[in-house]
Short mmCIF file of C-alpha atoms and ligand atoms in Angstrom, two decimals:
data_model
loop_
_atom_site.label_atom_id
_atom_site.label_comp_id
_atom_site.label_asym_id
_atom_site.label_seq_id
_atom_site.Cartn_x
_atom_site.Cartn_y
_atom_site.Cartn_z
CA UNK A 14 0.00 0.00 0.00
CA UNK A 15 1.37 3.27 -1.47
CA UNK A 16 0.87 6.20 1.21
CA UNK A 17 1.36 9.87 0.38
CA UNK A 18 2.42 11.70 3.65
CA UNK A 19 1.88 15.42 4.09
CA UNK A 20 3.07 16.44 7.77
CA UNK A 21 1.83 20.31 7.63
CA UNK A 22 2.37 22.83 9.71
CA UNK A 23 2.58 23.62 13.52
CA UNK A 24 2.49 19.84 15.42
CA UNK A 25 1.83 18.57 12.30
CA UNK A 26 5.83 16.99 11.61
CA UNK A 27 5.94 15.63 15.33
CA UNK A 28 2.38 14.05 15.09
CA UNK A 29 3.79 12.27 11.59
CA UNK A 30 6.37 10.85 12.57
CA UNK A 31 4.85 9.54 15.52
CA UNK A 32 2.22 8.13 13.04
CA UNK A 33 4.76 7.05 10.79
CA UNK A 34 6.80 4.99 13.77
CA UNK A 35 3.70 3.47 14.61
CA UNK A 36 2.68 2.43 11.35
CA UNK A 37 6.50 1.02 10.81
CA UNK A 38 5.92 -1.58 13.96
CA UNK A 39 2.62 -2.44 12.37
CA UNK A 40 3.83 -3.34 9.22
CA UNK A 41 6.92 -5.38 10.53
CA UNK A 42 4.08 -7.56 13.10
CA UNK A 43 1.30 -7.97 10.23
CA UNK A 44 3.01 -7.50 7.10
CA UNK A 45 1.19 -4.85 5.03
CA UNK A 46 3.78 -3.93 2.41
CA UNK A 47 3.04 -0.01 3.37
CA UNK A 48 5.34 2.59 1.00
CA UNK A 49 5.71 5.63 2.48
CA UNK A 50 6.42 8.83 0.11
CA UNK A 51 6.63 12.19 1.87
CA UNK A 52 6.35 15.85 0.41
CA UNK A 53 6.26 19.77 2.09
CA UNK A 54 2.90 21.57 1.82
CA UNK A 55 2.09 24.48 4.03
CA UNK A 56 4.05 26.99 5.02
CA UNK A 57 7.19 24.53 4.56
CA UNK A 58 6.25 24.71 0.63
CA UNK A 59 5.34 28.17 0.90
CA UNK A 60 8.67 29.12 1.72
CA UNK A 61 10.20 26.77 -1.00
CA UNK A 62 7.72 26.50 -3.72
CA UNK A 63 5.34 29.86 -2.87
CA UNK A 64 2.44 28.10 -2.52
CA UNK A 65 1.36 25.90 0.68
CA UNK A 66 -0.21 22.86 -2.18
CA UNK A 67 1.96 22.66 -4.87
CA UNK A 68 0.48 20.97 -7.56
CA UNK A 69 2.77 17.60 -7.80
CA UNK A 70 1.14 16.57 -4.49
CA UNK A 71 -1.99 17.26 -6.09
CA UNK A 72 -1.22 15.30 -8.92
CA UNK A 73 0.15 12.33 -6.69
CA UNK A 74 -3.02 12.25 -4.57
CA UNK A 75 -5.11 9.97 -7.41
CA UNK A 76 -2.01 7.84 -7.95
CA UNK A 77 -1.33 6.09 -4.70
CA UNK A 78 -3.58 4.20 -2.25
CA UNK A 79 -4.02 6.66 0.93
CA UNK A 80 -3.17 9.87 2.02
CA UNK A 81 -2.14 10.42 5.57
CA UNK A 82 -2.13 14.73 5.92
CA UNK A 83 -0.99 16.48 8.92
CA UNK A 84 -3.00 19.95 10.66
CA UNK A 85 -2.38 22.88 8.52
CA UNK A 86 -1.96 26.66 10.14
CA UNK A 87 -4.21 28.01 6.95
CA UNK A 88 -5.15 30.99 9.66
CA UNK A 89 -2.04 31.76 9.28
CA UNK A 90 -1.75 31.98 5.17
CA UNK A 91 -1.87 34.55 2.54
CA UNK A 92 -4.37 35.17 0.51
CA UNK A 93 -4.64 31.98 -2.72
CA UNK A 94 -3.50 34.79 -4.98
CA UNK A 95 0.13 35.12 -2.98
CA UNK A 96 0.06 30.73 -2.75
CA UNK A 97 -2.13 30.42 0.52
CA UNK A 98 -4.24 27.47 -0.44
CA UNK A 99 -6.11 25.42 2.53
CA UNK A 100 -4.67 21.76 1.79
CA UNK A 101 -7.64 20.34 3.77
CA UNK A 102 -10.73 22.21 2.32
CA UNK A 103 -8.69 22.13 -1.29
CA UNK A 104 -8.46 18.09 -1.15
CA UNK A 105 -12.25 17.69 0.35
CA UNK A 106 -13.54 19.58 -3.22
CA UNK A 107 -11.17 18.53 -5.72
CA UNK A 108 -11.48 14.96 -4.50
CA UNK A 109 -14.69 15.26 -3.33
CA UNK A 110 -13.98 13.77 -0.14
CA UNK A 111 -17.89 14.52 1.33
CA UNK A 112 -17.68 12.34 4.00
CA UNK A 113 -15.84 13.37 7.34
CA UNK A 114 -15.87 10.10 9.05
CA UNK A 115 -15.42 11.16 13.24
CA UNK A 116 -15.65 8.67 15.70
CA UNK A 117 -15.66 9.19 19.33
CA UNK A 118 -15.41 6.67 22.26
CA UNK A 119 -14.71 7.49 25.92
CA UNK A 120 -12.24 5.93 28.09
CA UNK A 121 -12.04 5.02 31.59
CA UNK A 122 -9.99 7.53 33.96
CA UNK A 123 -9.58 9.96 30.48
CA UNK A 124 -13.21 10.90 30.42
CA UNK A 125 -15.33 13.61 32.55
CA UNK A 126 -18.62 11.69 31.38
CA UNK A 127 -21.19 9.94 34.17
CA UNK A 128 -22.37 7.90 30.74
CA UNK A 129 -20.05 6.33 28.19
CA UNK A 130 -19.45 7.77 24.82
CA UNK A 131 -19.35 5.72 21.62
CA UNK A 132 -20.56 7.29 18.71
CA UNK A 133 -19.50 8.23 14.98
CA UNK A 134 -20.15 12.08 13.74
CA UNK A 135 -20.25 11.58 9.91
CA UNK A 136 -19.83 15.54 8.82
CA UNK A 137 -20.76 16.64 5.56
CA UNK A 138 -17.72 18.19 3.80
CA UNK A 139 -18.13 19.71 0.49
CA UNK A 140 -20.58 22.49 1.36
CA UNK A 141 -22.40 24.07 4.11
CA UNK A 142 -20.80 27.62 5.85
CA UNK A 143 -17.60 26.99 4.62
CA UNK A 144 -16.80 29.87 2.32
CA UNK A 145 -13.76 28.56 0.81
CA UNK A 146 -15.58 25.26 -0.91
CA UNK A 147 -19.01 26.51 -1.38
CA UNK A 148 -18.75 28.74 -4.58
CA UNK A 149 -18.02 27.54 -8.15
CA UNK A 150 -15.68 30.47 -8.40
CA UNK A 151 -15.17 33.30 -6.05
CA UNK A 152 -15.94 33.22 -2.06
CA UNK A 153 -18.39 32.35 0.17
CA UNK A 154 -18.13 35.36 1.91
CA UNK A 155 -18.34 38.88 0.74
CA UNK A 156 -18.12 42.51 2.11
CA UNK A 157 -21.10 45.26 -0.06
CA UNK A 158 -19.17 47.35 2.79
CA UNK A 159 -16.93 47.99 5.26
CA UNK A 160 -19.67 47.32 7.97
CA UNK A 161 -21.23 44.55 6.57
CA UNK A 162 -20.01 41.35 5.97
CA UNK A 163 -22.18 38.79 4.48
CA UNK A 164 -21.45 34.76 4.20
CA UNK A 165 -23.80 32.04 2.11
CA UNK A 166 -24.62 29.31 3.10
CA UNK A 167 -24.94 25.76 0.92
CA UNK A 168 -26.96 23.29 1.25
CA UNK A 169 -27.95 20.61 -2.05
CA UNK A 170 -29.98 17.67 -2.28
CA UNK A 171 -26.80 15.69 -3.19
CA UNK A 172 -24.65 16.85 -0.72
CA UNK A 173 -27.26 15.91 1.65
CA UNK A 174 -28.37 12.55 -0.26
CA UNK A 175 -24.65 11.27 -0.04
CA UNK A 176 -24.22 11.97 3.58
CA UNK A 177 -27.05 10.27 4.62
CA UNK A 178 -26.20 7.38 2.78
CA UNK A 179 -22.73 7.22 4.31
CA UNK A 180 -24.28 7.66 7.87
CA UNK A 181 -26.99 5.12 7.52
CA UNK A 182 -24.00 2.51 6.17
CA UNK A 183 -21.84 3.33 8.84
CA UNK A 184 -25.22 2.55 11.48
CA UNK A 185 -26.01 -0.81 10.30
CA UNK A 186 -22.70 -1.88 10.83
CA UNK A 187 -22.65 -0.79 14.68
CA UNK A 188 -25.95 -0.28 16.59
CA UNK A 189 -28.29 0.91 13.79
CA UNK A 190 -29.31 4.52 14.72
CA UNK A 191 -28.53 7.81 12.91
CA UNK A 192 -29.33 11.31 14.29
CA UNK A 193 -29.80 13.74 11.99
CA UNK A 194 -28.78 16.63 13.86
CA UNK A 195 -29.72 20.50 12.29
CA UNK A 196 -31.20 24.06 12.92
CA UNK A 197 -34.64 23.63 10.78
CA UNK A 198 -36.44 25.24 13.31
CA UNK A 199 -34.72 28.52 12.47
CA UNK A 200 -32.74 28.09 8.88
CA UNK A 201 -35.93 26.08 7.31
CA UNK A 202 -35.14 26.23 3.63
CA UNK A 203 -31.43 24.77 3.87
CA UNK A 204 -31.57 22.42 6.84
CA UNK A 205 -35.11 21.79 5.72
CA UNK A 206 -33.63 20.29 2.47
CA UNK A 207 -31.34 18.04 4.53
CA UNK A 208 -33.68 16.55 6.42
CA UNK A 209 -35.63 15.92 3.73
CA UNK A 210 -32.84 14.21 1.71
CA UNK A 211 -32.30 12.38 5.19
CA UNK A 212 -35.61 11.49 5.44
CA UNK A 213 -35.51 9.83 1.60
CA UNK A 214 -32.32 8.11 2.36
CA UNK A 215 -33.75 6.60 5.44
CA UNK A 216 -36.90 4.59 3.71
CA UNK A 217 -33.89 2.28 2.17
CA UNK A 218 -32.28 1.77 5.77
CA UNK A 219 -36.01 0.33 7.30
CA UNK A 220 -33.33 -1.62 10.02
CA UNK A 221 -31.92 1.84 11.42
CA UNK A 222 -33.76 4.10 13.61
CA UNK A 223 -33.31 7.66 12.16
CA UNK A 224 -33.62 10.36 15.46
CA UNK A 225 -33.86 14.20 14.64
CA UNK A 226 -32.01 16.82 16.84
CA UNK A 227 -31.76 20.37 16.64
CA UNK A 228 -27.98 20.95 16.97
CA UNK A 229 -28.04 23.07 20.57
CA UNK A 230 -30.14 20.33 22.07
CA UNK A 231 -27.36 18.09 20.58
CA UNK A 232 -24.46 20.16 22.49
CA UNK A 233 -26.26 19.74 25.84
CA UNK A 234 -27.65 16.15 25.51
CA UNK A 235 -23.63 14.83 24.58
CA UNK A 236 -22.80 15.79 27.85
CA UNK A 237 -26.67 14.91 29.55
CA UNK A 238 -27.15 11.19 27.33
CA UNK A 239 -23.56 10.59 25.39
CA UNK A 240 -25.15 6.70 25.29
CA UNK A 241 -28.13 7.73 23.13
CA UNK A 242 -26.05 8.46 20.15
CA UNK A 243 -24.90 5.62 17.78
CA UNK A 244 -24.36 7.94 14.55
CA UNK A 245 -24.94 11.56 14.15
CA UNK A 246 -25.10 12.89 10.88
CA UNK A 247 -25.02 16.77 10.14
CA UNK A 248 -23.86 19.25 7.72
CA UNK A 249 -20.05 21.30 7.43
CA UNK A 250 -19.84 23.54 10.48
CA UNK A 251 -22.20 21.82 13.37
CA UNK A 252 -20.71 18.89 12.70
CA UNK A 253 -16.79 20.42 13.43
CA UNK A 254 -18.00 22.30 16.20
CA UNK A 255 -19.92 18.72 17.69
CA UNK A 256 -16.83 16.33 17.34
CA UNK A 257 -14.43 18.95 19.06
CA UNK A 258 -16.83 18.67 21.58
CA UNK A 259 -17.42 15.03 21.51
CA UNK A 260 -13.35 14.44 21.49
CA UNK A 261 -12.61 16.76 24.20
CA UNK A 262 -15.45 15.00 26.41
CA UNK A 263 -13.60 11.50 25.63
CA UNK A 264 -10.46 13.26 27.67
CA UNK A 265 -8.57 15.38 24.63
CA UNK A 266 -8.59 16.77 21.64
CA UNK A 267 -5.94 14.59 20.84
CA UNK A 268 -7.72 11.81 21.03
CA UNK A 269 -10.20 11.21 18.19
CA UNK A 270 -9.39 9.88 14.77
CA UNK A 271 -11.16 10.69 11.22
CA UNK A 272 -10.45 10.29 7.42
CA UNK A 273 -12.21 12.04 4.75
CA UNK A 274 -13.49 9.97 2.50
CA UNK A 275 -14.94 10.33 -1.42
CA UNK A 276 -15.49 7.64 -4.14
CA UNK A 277 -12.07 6.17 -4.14
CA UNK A 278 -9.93 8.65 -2.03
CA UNK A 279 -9.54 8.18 1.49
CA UNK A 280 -7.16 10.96 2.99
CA UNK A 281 -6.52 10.24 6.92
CA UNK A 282 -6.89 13.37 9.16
CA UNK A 283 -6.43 14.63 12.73
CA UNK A 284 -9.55 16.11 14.13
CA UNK A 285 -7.60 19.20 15.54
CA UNK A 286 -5.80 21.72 14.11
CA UNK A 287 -1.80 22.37 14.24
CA UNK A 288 -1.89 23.93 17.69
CA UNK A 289 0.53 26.05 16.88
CA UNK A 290 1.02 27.08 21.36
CA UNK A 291 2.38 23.46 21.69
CA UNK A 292 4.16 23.23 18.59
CA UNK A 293 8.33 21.96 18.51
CA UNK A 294 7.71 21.11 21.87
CA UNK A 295 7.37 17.38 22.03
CA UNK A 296 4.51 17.27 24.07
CA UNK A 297 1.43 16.79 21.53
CA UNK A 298 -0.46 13.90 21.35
CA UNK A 299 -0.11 11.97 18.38
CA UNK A 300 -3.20 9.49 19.15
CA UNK A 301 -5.59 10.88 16.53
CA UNK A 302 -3.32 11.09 13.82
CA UNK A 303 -2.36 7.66 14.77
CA UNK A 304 -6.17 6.56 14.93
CA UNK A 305 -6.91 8.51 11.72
CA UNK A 306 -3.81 6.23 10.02
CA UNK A 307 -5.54 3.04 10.95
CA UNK A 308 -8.77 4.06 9.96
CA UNK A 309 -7.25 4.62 6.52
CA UNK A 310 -5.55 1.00 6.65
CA UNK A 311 -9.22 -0.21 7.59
CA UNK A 312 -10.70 1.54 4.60
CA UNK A 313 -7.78 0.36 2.35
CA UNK A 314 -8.38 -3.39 3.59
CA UNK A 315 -11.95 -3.90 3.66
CA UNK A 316 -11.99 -2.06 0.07
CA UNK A 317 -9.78 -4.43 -1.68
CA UNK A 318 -10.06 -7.19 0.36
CA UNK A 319 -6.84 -7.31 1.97
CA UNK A 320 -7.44 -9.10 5.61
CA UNK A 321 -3.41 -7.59 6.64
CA UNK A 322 -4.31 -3.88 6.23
CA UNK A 323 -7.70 -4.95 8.54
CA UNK A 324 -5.61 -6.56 10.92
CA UNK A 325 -2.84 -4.03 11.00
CA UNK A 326 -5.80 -1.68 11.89
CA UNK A 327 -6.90 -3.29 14.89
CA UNK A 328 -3.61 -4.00 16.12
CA UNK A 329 -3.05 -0.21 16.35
CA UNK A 330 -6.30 0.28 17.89
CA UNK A 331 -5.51 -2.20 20.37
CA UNK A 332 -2.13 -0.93 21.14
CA UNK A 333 -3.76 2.62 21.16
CA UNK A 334 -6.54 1.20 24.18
CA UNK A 335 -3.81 -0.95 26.38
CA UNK A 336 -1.12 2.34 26.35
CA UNK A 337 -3.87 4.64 26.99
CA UNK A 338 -5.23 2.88 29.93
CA UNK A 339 -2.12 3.30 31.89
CA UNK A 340 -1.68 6.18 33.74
CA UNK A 341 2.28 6.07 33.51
CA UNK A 342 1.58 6.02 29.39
CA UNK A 343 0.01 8.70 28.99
CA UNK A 344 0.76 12.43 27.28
CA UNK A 345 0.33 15.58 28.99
CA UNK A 346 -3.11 16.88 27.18
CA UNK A 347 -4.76 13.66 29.24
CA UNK A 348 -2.74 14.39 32.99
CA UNK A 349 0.23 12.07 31.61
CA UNK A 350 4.00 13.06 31.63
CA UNK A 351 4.91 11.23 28.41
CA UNK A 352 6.58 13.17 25.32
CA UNK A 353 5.31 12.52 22.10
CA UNK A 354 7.87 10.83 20.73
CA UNK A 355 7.78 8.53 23.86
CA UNK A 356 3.86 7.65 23.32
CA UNK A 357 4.75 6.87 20.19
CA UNK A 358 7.40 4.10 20.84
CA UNK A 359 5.46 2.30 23.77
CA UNK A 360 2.25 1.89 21.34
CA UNK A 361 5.02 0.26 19.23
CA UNK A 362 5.93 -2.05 21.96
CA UNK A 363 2.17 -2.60 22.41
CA UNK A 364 1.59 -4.05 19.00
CA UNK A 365 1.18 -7.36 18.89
CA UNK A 366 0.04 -9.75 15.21
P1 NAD B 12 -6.23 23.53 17.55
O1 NAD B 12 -7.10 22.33 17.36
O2 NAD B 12 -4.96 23.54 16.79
O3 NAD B 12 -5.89 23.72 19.10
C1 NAD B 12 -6.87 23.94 20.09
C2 NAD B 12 -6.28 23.61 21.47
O4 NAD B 12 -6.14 22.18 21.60
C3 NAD B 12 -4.87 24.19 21.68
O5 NAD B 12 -4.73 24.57 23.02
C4 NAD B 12 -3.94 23.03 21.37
O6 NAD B 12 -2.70 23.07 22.06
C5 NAD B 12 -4.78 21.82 21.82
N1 NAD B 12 -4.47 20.63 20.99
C6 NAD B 12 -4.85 20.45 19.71
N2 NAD B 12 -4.36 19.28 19.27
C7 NAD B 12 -3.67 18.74 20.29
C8 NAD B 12 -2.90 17.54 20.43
N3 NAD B 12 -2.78 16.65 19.44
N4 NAD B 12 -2.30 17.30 21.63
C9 NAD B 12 -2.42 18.17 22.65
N5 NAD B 12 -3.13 19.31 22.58
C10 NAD B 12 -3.73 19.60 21.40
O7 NAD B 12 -7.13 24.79 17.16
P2 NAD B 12 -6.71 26.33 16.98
O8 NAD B 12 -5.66 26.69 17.98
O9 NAD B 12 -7.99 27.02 17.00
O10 NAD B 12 -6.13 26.40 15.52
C11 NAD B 12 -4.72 26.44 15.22
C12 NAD B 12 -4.51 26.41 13.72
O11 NAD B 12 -4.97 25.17 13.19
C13 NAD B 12 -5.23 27.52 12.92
O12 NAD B 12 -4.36 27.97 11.90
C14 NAD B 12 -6.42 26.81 12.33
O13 NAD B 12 -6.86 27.41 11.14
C15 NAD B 12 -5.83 25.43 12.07
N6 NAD B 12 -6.79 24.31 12.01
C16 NAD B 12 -6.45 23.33 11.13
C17 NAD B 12 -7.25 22.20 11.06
C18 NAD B 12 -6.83 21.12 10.11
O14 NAD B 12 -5.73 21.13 9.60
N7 NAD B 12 -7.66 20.15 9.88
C19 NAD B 12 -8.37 22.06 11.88
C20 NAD B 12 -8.65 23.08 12.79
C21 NAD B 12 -7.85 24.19 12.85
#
């Protein structure tokens, strides 16, 4: 399996190569054949190449079997006209990687719940609030003048259609619920059309219960009733803001893994950003990069067929579980005194065939 690694910016090159080390003990106890191939993009391109995506990394991305892409500082970039290009939204619409695939579980000792978490947030990608991929050309957002700034909104039926569908897959392989989570009561038109789509999708999933949530009901009941949710499905920006919330409930930021997925693109991705306050230090946590690397393996495997990339999978999920329930094992973010680098190397030495 040929994987195209792009560390980004901030955390990003100490969270790879954590990733990377891990990934290196899986493949020498399960035998995956993994190819790594690594290239610059953010500001480490911008500096060399004047643009933060250059396009031979764009051009690679079709050509080999996974991508695993580090947090990028795009706060931090120039405008797309001086080379600031957001790798992550860029990918998502190119690639049209719709599906943010979030899961969230809650440990023992790491979590402040009374209930336990285990739940997926499948996030729409392609669309919603998120001026920099909703426009065919031009912006999202726009300024008629200085004191006004105005930002659109998308919603389509097959943005929404293709969501649902990946939600309602995702729910009959676990425990067969999907909440559709929105703000209908208020934006009626756009989240209106999701549900509807949701609604449409659901008739062909009879075996999943579909649940409807209004999105600040959602933000109190994951802390009230995190057991009620099996799969939440939602558009762009409720369902970023929900799975920061969701992961920092399970005990970190750090913790969660995700890929974005499209047709035949998988590209594995930390939920959080670069955190650019911790950054050089050695003190990140590298768990959902690592997480978001075997969820790509997973994807890989059960795709072709290929029963070592499944196993390698689990065995860094397991690893993942046994370090993080020792107290001595664990990284700062989560009350641990562990460096990064550190983590990394005793979930190696937890990896077993
Ligand atoms: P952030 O997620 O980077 O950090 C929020 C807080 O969580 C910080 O205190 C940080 O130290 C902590 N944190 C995050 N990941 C951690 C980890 N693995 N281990 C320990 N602590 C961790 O969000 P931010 O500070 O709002 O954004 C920083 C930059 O990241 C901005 O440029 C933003 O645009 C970008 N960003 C990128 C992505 C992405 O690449 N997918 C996502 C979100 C934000």
């Amino acid at each position: 399996m040929k994987i195209l690694v792009l560390p980004g910016d901030g955390i990003g090159p100490e969270i790879t190569r954590a990733t990377l080390a891990v990934l290196g003990a899986a493949d020498a106890a399960v035998s995956m054949g993994l190819e790594f191939e690594t290239r610059d993009i953010g500001l480490a391109s911008l500096a060399s190449q004047r643009t933060t995506l250059p396009d031979e990394v764009m051009a690679r991305i079709p050509r080999v079997d996974g991508v695993i892409l580090g947090p990028v500082s795009h706060y931090e970039y120039p405008t797309r006209a001086e080379g600031g290009i957001n790798p992550s939204a860029e990918l998502r619409v190119v690639f049209e990687l719709f599906a943010n695939i979030r899961p969230c579980r809650s440990r023992a000792g790491l979590t402040v719940l009374r209930k336990p978490m285990d739940l997926v947030i499948v996030r729409e990608n392609t669309e919603g609030f998120y001026s920099d991929r909703n426009m065919f050309a031009g912006s999202g957002e726009f300024m008629p003048d200085p004191d006004m700034a105005l930002s659109l909104r998308k919603i389509t039926t097959k943005g929404s259609a293709r969501i649902a569908r990946a939600a309602f897959d995702i729910a009959r392989g676990r425990r067969r619920k999907v909440t559709a989570v929105h703000k209908a009561n208020v934006v009626k038109l756009s989240d209106g059309l999701f549900l509807r789509e949701v609604r449409k999708v659901a008739r062909d999933y009879p075996d999943v219960q579909l649940e409807e949530l209004i999105v600040d009901a959602t933000a109190a009941l994951l802390i009230r009733t995190p057991d009620r949710f099996d799969v939440i499905v939602t558009t762009n920006m409720f369902g970023d803001i929900l799975s920061d919330e969701a992961s920092e409930l399970c005990g970190s930021l750090g913790l969660g893994g995700a890929v974005n997925v499209g047709e035949s693109i998988c590209v594995a991705q930390a939920q959080h950003g670069s955190a650019p306050d911790i950054a050089g230090k050695n003190v990140a946590n590298p768990t959902s990069l690592i997480l978001s690397a075997a969820m790509l393996l997973d994807w890989r495997g059960r795709r072709d067929g290929n029963r070592a990339l499944v196993a390698g999978a689990r065995a860094i999920a397991k690893a993942v579980d046994e370090v993080l329930d020792n107290p001595a094992t664990r990284t700062r973010d989560i009350g641990g005194q562990l460096a990064t680098d550190a983590f990394a190397k005793a979930i190696c030495a937890a990896i077993r065939a």
